[in-house]
Coordinates of C-alpha atoms and ligand atoms in Angstrom, one line a residue:
X1 CA 59.6 -22.8 -7.4
X2 CA 56.3 -23.1 -9.3
X3 CA 56.9 -23.9 -12.9
X4 CA 54.3 -24.0 -15.7
X5 CA 55.0 -26.2 -18.7
X6 CA 52.6 -25.7 -21.6
X7 CA 52.4 -28.6 -24.0
X8 CA 53.5 -30.6 -21.0
X9 CA 52.0 -33.9 -22.3
X10 CA 53.7 -33.6 -25.7
X11 CA 57.1 -35.0 -26.7
X12 CA 59.4 -32.2 -25.4
X13 CA 57.0 -31.0 -22.7
X14 CA 56.7 -34.4 -21.0
X15 CA 60.4 -34.9 -21.0
X16 CA 60.9 -31.5 -19.6
X17 CA 58.2 -32.0 -16.8
X18 CA 60.0 -35.2 -15.8
X19 CA 63.4 -33.5 -15.7
X20 CA 62.2 -30.5 -13.7
X21 CA 60.6 -32.8 -11.1
X22 CA 63.9 -34.4 -10.4
X23 CA 64.7 -31.2 -8.4
X24 CA 62.6 -31.6 -5.2
X25 CA 62.3 -27.8 -4.9
X26 CA 60.2 -27.7 -8.1
X27 CA 56.4 -27.9 -8.4
X28 CA 55.3 -28.5 -12.0
X29 CA 52.0 -27.5 -13.5
X30 CA 51.5 -29.1 -16.9
X31 CA 48.9 -27.6 -19.3
X32 CA 47.9 -29.5 -22.4
X33 CA 44.9 -29.6 -24.7
X34 CA 45.8 -33.1 -25.9
X35 CA 45.7 -32.2 -29.5
X36 CA 48.9 -34.2 -30.0
X37 CA 50.1 -34.7 -26.5
X38 CA 49.3 -38.0 -24.8
X39 CA 48.3 -38.9 -21.3
X40 CA 50.7 -41.9 -21.4
X41 CA 53.6 -39.5 -21.6
X42 CA 52.9 -38.1 -18.2
X43 CA 51.3 -41.2 -16.6
X44 CA 54.3 -41.8 -14.4
X45 CA 54.1 -38.2 -13.1
X46 CA 50.4 -38.1 -12.2
X47 CA 50.9 -39.5 -8.7
X48 CA 53.7 -37.1 -7.9
X49 CA 52.3 -34.6 -5.4
X50 CA 54.5 -31.9 -6.9
X51 CA 52.9 -32.4 -10.3
X52 CA 49.5 -31.0 -11.5
X53 CA 47.8 -31.5 -14.8
X54 CA 45.4 -29.0 -16.3
X55 CA 43.5 -29.9 -19.5
X56 CA 43.4 -26.5 -21.2
X57 CA 44.1 -24.8 -24.5
X58 CA 46.4 -21.8 -24.2
X59 CA 44.4 -20.0 -26.9
X60 CA 42.2 -19.1 -23.9
X61 CA 43.8 -17.1 -21.1
X62 CA 44.4 -18.9 -17.9
X63 CA 45.3 -17.2 -14.6
X64 CA 47.7 -19.2 -12.4
X65 CA 50.4 -17.8 -10.2
X66 CA 53.8 -19.3 -11.3
X67 CA 57.4 -18.3 -11.2
X68 CA 58.5 -19.7 -14.5
X69 CA 56.8 -20.6 -17.8
X70 CA 58.1 -22.9 -20.5
X71 CA 55.9 -22.4 -23.5
X72 CA 56.2 -25.7 -25.5
X73 CA 52.5 -25.7 -26.6
X74 CA 52.3 -26.1 -30.3
X75 CA 52.1 -29.0 -32.7
X76 CA 55.7 -29.3 -34.2
X77 CA 55.3 -32.0 -36.7
X78 CA 54.3 -30.8 -40.3
X79 CA 51.8 -33.7 -40.4
X80 CA 50.0 -32.4 -37.3
X81 CA 50.5 -28.6 -37.6
X82 CA 49.1 -28.7 -41.2
X83 CA 45.9 -30.4 -40.0
X84 CA 44.5 -27.1 -38.9
X85 CA 46.6 -24.1 -40.1
X86 CA 44.6 -21.5 -38.2
X87 CA 44.7 -23.4 -34.9
X88 CA 48.5 -23.7 -35.2
X89 CA 48.9 -20.0 -35.9
X90 CA 46.6 -19.1 -33.1
X91 CA 48.4 -21.3 -30.6
X92 CA 51.7 -19.5 -31.5
X93 CA 50.3 -16.0 -31.5
X94 CA 47.3 -15.8 -29.1
X95 CA 48.6 -18.6 -26.9
X96 CA 52.0 -17.0 -26.5
X97 CA 50.5 -13.6 -25.9
X98 CA 48.2 -15.0 -23.1
X99 CA 51.2 -16.5 -21.4
X100 CA 53.2 -13.3 -21.7
X101 CA 50.3 -11.5 -20.0
X102 CA 50.5 -14.1 -17.3
X103 CA 54.2 -13.6 -16.9
X104 CA 53.7 -9.8 -16.8
X105 CA 51.0 -10.1 -14.1
X106 CA 53.1 -12.4 -11.8
X107 CA 56.6 -11.2 -12.7
X108 CA 57.3 -14.7 -14.0
X109 CA 60.1 -15.6 -16.5
X110 CA 58.9 -17.1 -19.8
X111 CA 61.0 -19.3 -22.1
X112 CA 59.6 -19.6 -25.6
X113 CA 60.1 -22.8 -27.6
X114 CA 61.0 -21.3 -30.9
X115 CA 62.3 -23.3 -33.9
X116 CA 64.8 -23.6 -36.7
X117 CA 61.8 -23.1 -39.0
X118 CA 62.4 -19.4 -38.2
X119 CA 65.1 -19.7 -40.9
X120 CA 62.8 -21.3 -43.5
X121 CA 64.7 -22.8 -46.4
X122 CA 68.0 -21.2 -45.4
X123 CA 70.3 -19.5 -47.9
X124 CA 73.0 -19.3 -45.2
X125 CA 74.6 -22.4 -43.8
X126 CA 75.0 -23.2 -41.0
X127 CA 72.3 -21.0 -39.5
X128 CA 73.5 -18.4 -37.1
X129 CA 71.1 -16.4 -34.8
X130 CA 71.8 -13.3 -36.8
X131 CA 70.5 -14.8 -40.0
X132 CA 67.0 -13.6 -40.7
X133 CA 65.7 -16.5 -42.7
X134 CA 64.0 -17.3 -46.0
X135 CA 60.4 -18.1 -45.2
X136 CA 57.4 -18.4 -47.5
X137 CA 54.5 -16.4 -46.0
X138 CA 51.9 -18.4 -48.0
X139 CA 53.1 -22.0 -48.1
X140 CA 52.0 -25.1 -46.3
X141 CA 54.5 -24.5 -43.5
X142 CA 53.8 -20.8 -43.0
X143 CA 51.2 -21.2 -40.3
X144 CA 53.9 -22.7 -38.1
X145 CA 56.9 -20.7 -39.4
X146 CA 55.2 -17.3 -39.3
X147 CA 53.4 -18.1 -36.1
X148 CA 56.6 -18.9 -34.4
X149 CA 58.3 -15.8 -35.8
X150 CA 55.4 -13.7 -34.5
X151 CA 55.7 -15.4 -31.1
X152 CA 59.4 -14.4 -31.0
X153 CA 58.4 -10.8 -31.8
X154 CA 55.9 -10.9 -29.0
X155 CA 58.6 -12.0 -26.6
X156 CA 60.8 -9.1 -27.6
X157 CA 57.9 -6.6 -27.3
X158 CA 56.9 -7.7 -23.8
X159 CA 60.6 -7.7 -22.8
X160 CA 61.1 -4.2 -24.1
X161 CA 57.8 -2.6 -23.3
X162 CA 56.9 -4.3 -20.0
X163 CA 60.2 -5.6 -18.7
X164 CA 58.9 -9.2 -18.8
X165 CA 61.8 -11.6 -18.5
X166 CA 61.6 -13.5 -21.7
X167 CA 64.0 -16.0 -23.3
X168 CA 63.9 -17.5 -26.8
X169 CA 65.4 -20.8 -27.8
X170 CA 65.4 -21.9 -31.5
X171 CA 65.2 -25.7 -31.4
X172 CA 66.6 -27.7 -34.2
X173 CA 65.3 -31.2 -35.1
X174 CA 65.1 -33.1 -31.8
X175 CA 64.0 -36.7 -31.2
X176 CA 63.6 -39.0 -28.2
X177 CA 61.2 -41.1 -26.1
X178 CA 57.5 -39.9 -26.1
X179 CA 57.7 -38.9 -29.7
X180 CA 54.5 -40.4 -31.1
X181 CA 54.7 -43.5 -33.3
X182 CA 52.5 -41.7 -35.8
X183 CA 54.3 -38.4 -35.3
X184 CA 55.0 -38.2 -39.1
X185 CA 58.6 -36.9 -38.7
X186 CA 61.5 -38.6 -40.1
X187 CA 62.9 -40.5 -37.1
X188 CA 59.6 -42.0 -36.0
X189 CA 58.6 -42.8 -39.6
X190 CA 61.9 -44.5 -40.5
X191 CA 62.3 -46.5 -37.3
X192 CA 58.8 -47.7 -37.1
X193 CA 58.8 -48.8 -40.8
X194 CA 62.2 -50.5 -40.4
X195 CA 61.0 -52.4 -37.4
X196 CA 58.0 -53.7 -39.4
X197 CA 60.2 -54.4 -42.5
X198 CA 58.2 -51.9 -44.6
X199 CA 59.7 -49.6 -47.2
X200 CA 61.2 -46.4 -45.9
X201 CA 59.8 -43.5 -47.9
X202 CA 62.4 -40.8 -48.7
X203 CA 60.9 -37.5 -49.8
X204 CA 62.7 -35.9 -52.7
X205 CA 66.2 -37.2 -53.7
X206 CA 67.2 -37.7 -50.0
X207 CA 70.1 -35.3 -50.3
X208 CA 68.5 -32.7 -48.0
X209 CA 70.1 -32.5 -44.6
X210 CA 69.0 -32.3 -41.0
X211 CA 71.1 -32.1 -37.8
X212 CA 69.5 -34.4 -35.2
X213 CA 69.6 -33.8 -31.4
X214 CA 68.7 -36.2 -28.7
X215 CA 66.2 -34.8 -26.2
X216 CA 68.4 -35.1 -23.1
X217 CA 71.0 -32.8 -24.7
X218 CA 68.4 -30.3 -25.7
X219 CA 66.9 -30.1 -22.2
X220 CA 70.3 -29.4 -20.7
X221 CA 70.4 -26.3 -22.9
X222 CA 66.8 -25.3 -22.3
X223 CA 67.1 -25.4 -18.5
X224 CA 70.5 -23.5 -18.6
X225 CA 68.9 -20.9 -20.8
X226 CA 66.0 -20.4 -18.3
X227 CA 68.6 -19.7 -15.6
X228 CA 70.7 -17.2 -17.5
X229 CA 70.8 -13.5 -16.3
X230 CA 67.6 -11.6 -16.8
X231 CA 69.1 -9.4 -19.5
X232 CA 69.9 -12.3 -21.8
X233 CA 66.8 -12.8 -24.0
X234 CA 68.4 -14.6 -26.9
X235 CA 67.5 -15.9 -29.5
X236 CA 69.8 -18.8 -29.1
X237 CA 70.1 -21.9 -31.3
X238 CA 69.8 -25.3 -29.5
X239 CA 70.2 -28.7 -31.1
X240 CA 73.1 -30.8 -32.4
X241 CA 75.4 -29.9 -35.3
X242 CA 75.9 -33.5 -36.5
X243 CA 74.5 -33.0 -40.0
X244 CA 73.2 -36.0 -42.0
X245 CA 71.4 -36.4 -45.3
X246 CA 68.0 -38.1 -45.3
X247 CA 69.5 -40.9 -47.4
X248 CA 72.3 -41.5 -44.9
X249 CA 69.7 -41.5 -42.1
X250 CA 67.5 -44.1 -43.9
X251 CA 70.5 -46.4 -44.5
X252 CA 71.6 -46.0 -40.9
X253 CA 68.2 -46.9 -39.5
X254 CA 68.0 -50.0 -41.7
X255 CA 71.4 -51.1 -40.6
X256 CA 70.8 -50.5 -36.8
X257 CA 67.4 -52.3 -36.9
X258 CA 68.8 -55.2 -39.0
X259 CA 65.8 -54.7 -41.2
X260 CA 64.8 -56.0 -44.6
X261 CA 63.3 -52.7 -45.6
X262 CA 64.1 -51.0 -48.9
X263 CA 64.1 -47.3 -49.6
X264 CA 61.5 -45.8 -52.0
X265 CA 61.3 -42.3 -53.2
X266 CA 58.3 -39.9 -53.0
X267 CA 57.9 -36.3 -54.1
X268 CA 59.4 -33.7 -51.8
X269 CA 56.7 -31.7 -49.9
X270 CA 56.4 -28.0 -50.7
X271 CA 59.0 -25.7 -48.9
X272 CA 60.9 -28.6 -47.4
X273 CA 64.2 -27.0 -46.3
X274 CA 67.2 -28.3 -48.3
X275 CA 69.7 -28.1 -45.5
X276 CA 69.7 -27.3 -41.9
X277 CA 72.5 -27.2 -39.3
X278 CA 72.7 -24.9 -36.2
X279 CA 75.6 -22.7 -35.6
X280 CA 76.0 -23.5 -31.8
X281 CA 78.8 -21.0 -31.0
X282 CA 76.5 -18.7 -28.9
X283 CA 75.1 -21.6 -26.9
X284 CA 78.5 -23.0 -26.3
X285 CA 79.8 -19.6 -25.1
X286 CA 76.9 -18.5 -23.0
X287 CA 75.5 -21.8 -21.7
X288 CA 78.6 -24.1 -21.9
X289 CA 76.2 -26.2 -24.0
X290 CA 77.7 -29.3 -25.2
X291 CA 75.4 -31.9 -26.9
X292 CA 77.1 -35.3 -26.5
X293 CA 74.7 -38.0 -27.6
X294 CA 75.9 -39.5 -30.9
X295 CA 73.3 -40.2 -33.6
X296 CA 73.9 -44.0 -33.5
X297 CA 73.4 -44.1 -29.7
X298 CA 70.3 -41.9 -29.9
X299 CA 68.8 -44.1 -32.7
X300 CA 69.5 -47.3 -30.8
X301 CA 67.6 -45.8 -27.8
X302 CA 64.7 -44.9 -30.1
X303 CA 64.6 -48.4 -31.7
X304 CA 64.4 -49.9 -28.2
X305 CA 61.7 -47.4 -27.2
X306 CA 59.5 -48.1 -30.3
X307 CA 60.0 -51.8 -30.0
X308 CA 58.6 -51.7 -26.4
X309 CA 55.7 -49.4 -27.5
Ligands
UDP408 N1 61.3 -37.1 -44.6 C1 61.4 -38.2 -45.4 N2 60.6 -39.3 -45.1 C2 59.7 -39.3 -44.1 C3 59.6 -38.2 -43.2 C4 60.4 -37.1 -43.5 O1 62.2 -38.2 -46.3 O2 59.0 -40.3 -43.9 C5 62.2 -36.0 -44.8 C6 61.5 -34.6 -45.0 O3 61.1 -34.4 -46.3 C7 62.5 -33.7 -44.5 C8 63.3 -34.4 -43.4 O4 63.0 -35.8 -43.7 O5 63.4 -33.3 -45.6 C9 62.9 -34.1 -42.0 O6 61.6 -34.1 -42.0 P1 60.7 -33.9 -40.6 O7 59.3 -34.0 -40.9 O8 61.3 -34.9 -39.6 O9 61.1 -32.5 -40.0 P2 61.3 -31.1 -40.6 O10 61.1 -31.1 -42.1 O11 60.3 -30.2 -40.0 O12 62.7 -30.7 -40.3

């Protein structure tokens, strides 16, 4: 099986490439433009003869014959995706469209990495796939949120109009190895500051919640989703439903790192969602998805990972 992973040198993409290569029947082609992906993330795969790296931006069409496409190519951290709003939007829209054209040409299956940002600052809690969201079309997050929403629409259009086998997963906050030290998201910020005994900066009052998933659990769900029947497109939520406030997370990280860090408070960025927790009933029913890594264990792994880095 020839599998294309776009964004394959990024955090999720590199973990996915590694996981897919564990099956000796798989050949993996990784595409990345290295805007936030890192060569170190895939260094251990470079000598694998079933692995190929192509330095390319999916905004431009590329023609390669593959059986499956995992489209993970897009900056996902607010810090990175807000550096160039138009590029982020284009990667979501033109990038996804190019890959859908490729899937159409070679009758390949395409799994789209969508996001809980589809729900914006949600009024419904927890978020079920039927909820249509509360997204600002003109805010600092809209290049990503609306880009990802449009990408979902493209998947549904190609499925309906051209019978392209598409699958859409909505990924909730995930963390794990290969997440950049300067990623800017909460897990890497808190752990790296705690390790250095610097103050942890909580944005807002810290009462906003997130539900944090360890990457291994997420990948189980993603690979199962790719292998569902062709008529199952989704969207389907994937993540972990252990909900935690940002304050609780900051205290947990300080405790687990035995750090002398203190907590300081900074203004909440615009449109920062107040609460977020996936309704995972559909994933449990259709995929027998069962995320099992507890937050404390996941954080301990990340602390070790960043200390080594
Ligand atoms: N956050 C924080 N301090 C940080 C980084 C993030 O308080 O150093 C907060 C942020 O405002 C948000 C939550 O943590 O409420 C998760 O932020 P992240 O950037 O990880 O992801 P997202 O907002 O996209 O879920």
